[in-house]
N, CA and C of each residue as an Amber inpcrd file, in Angstrom:
protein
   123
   0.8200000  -1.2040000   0.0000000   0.0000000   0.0000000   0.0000000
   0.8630000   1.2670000   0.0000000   2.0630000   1.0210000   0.2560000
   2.8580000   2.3720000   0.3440000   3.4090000   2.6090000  -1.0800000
   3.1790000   1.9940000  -2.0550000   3.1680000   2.7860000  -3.2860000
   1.8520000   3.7410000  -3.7860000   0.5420000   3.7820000  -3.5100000
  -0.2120000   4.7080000  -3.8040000   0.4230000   6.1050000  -2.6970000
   0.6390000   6.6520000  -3.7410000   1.0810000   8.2670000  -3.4950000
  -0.4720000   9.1660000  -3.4250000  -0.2730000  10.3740000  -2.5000000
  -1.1180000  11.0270000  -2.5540000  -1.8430000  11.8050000  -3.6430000
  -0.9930000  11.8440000  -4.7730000  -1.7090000  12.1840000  -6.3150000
  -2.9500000  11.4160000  -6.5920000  -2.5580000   9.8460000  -6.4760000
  -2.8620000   8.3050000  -6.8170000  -4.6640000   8.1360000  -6.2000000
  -4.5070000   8.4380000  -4.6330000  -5.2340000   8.6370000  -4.0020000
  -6.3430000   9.7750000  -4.2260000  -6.1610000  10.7380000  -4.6810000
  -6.9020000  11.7300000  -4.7380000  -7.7120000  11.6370000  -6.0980000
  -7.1690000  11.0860000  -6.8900000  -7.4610000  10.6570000  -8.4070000
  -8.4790000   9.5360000  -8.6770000  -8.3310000   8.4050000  -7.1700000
  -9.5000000   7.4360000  -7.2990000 -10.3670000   8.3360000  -7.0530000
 -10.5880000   9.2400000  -5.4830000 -11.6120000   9.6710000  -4.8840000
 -12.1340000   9.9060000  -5.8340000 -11.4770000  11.4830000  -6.5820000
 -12.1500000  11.7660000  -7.4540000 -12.7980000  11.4070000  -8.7340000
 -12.4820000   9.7540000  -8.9290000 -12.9160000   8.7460000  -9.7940000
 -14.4550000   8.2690000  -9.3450000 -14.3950000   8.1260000  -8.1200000
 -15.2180000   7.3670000  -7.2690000 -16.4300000   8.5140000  -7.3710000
 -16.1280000   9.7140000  -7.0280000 -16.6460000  10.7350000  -6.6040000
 -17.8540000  10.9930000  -7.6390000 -16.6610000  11.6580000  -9.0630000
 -17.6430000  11.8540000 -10.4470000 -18.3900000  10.1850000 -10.8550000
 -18.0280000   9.4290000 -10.3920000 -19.2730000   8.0450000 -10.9750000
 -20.2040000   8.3590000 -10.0020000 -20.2050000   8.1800000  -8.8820000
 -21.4840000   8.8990000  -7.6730000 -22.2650000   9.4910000  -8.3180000
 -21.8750000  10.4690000  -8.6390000 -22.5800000  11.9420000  -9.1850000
 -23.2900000  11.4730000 -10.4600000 -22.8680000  10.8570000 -11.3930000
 -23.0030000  10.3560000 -12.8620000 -24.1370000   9.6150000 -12.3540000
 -24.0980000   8.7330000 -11.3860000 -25.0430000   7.3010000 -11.4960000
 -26.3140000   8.2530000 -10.2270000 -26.6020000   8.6700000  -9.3190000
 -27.1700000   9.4250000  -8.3020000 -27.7700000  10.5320000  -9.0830000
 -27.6230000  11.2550000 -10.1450000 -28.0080000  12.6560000 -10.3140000
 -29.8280000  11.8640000 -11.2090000 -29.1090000  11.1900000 -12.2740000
 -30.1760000  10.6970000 -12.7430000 -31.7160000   9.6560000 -11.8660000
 -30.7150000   9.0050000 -11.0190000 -31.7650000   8.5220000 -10.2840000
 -32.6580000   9.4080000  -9.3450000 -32.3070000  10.6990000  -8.9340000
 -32.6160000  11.9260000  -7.8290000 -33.8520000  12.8090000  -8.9910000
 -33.2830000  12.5210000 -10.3850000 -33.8720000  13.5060000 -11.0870000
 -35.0240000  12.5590000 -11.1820000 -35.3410000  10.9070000 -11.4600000
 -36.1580000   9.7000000 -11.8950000 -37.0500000  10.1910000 -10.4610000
 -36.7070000  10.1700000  -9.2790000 -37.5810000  10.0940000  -7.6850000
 -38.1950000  11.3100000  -7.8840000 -37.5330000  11.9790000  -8.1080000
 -38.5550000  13.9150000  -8.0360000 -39.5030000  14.0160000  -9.4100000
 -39.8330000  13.4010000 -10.3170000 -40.1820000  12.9170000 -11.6680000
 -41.7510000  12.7850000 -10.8520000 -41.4090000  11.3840000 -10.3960000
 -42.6150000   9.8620000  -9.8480000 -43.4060000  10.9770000  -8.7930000
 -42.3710000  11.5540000  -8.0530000 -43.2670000  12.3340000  -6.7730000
 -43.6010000  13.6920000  -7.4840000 -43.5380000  13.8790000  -8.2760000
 -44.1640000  15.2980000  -8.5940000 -45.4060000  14.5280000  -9.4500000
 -45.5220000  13.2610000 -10.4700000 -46.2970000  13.0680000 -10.9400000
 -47.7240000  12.2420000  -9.7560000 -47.1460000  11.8400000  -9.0600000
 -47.9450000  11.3020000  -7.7760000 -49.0680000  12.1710000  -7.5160000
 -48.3010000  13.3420000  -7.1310000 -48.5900000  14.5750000  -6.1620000
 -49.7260000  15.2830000  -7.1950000 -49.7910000  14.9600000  -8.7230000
 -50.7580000  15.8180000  -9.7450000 -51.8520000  14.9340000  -9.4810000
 -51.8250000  13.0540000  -9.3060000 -53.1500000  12.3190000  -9.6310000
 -53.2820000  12.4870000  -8.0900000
């Protein structure tokens, strides 16, 4: 483990981070969709 350098490290997060965002934004936008259409019938 003492070869991942702190560059290395910061580069997954931020790997990890933007897929979060990528895969979560669409599903957040799909839930507020269903409950706004709920909320009309």
């Amino acid at each position: 483990m003492e070869t991942m350098t702190p560059n290395y490290m910061l580069g997954l997060a931020a790997l990890i981070i933007s897929f979060a965002i990528l895969f979560y934004v669409p599903v957040a936008y799909f839930l507020l969709k269903v409950r706004k259409n709920k909320k009309i019938k």
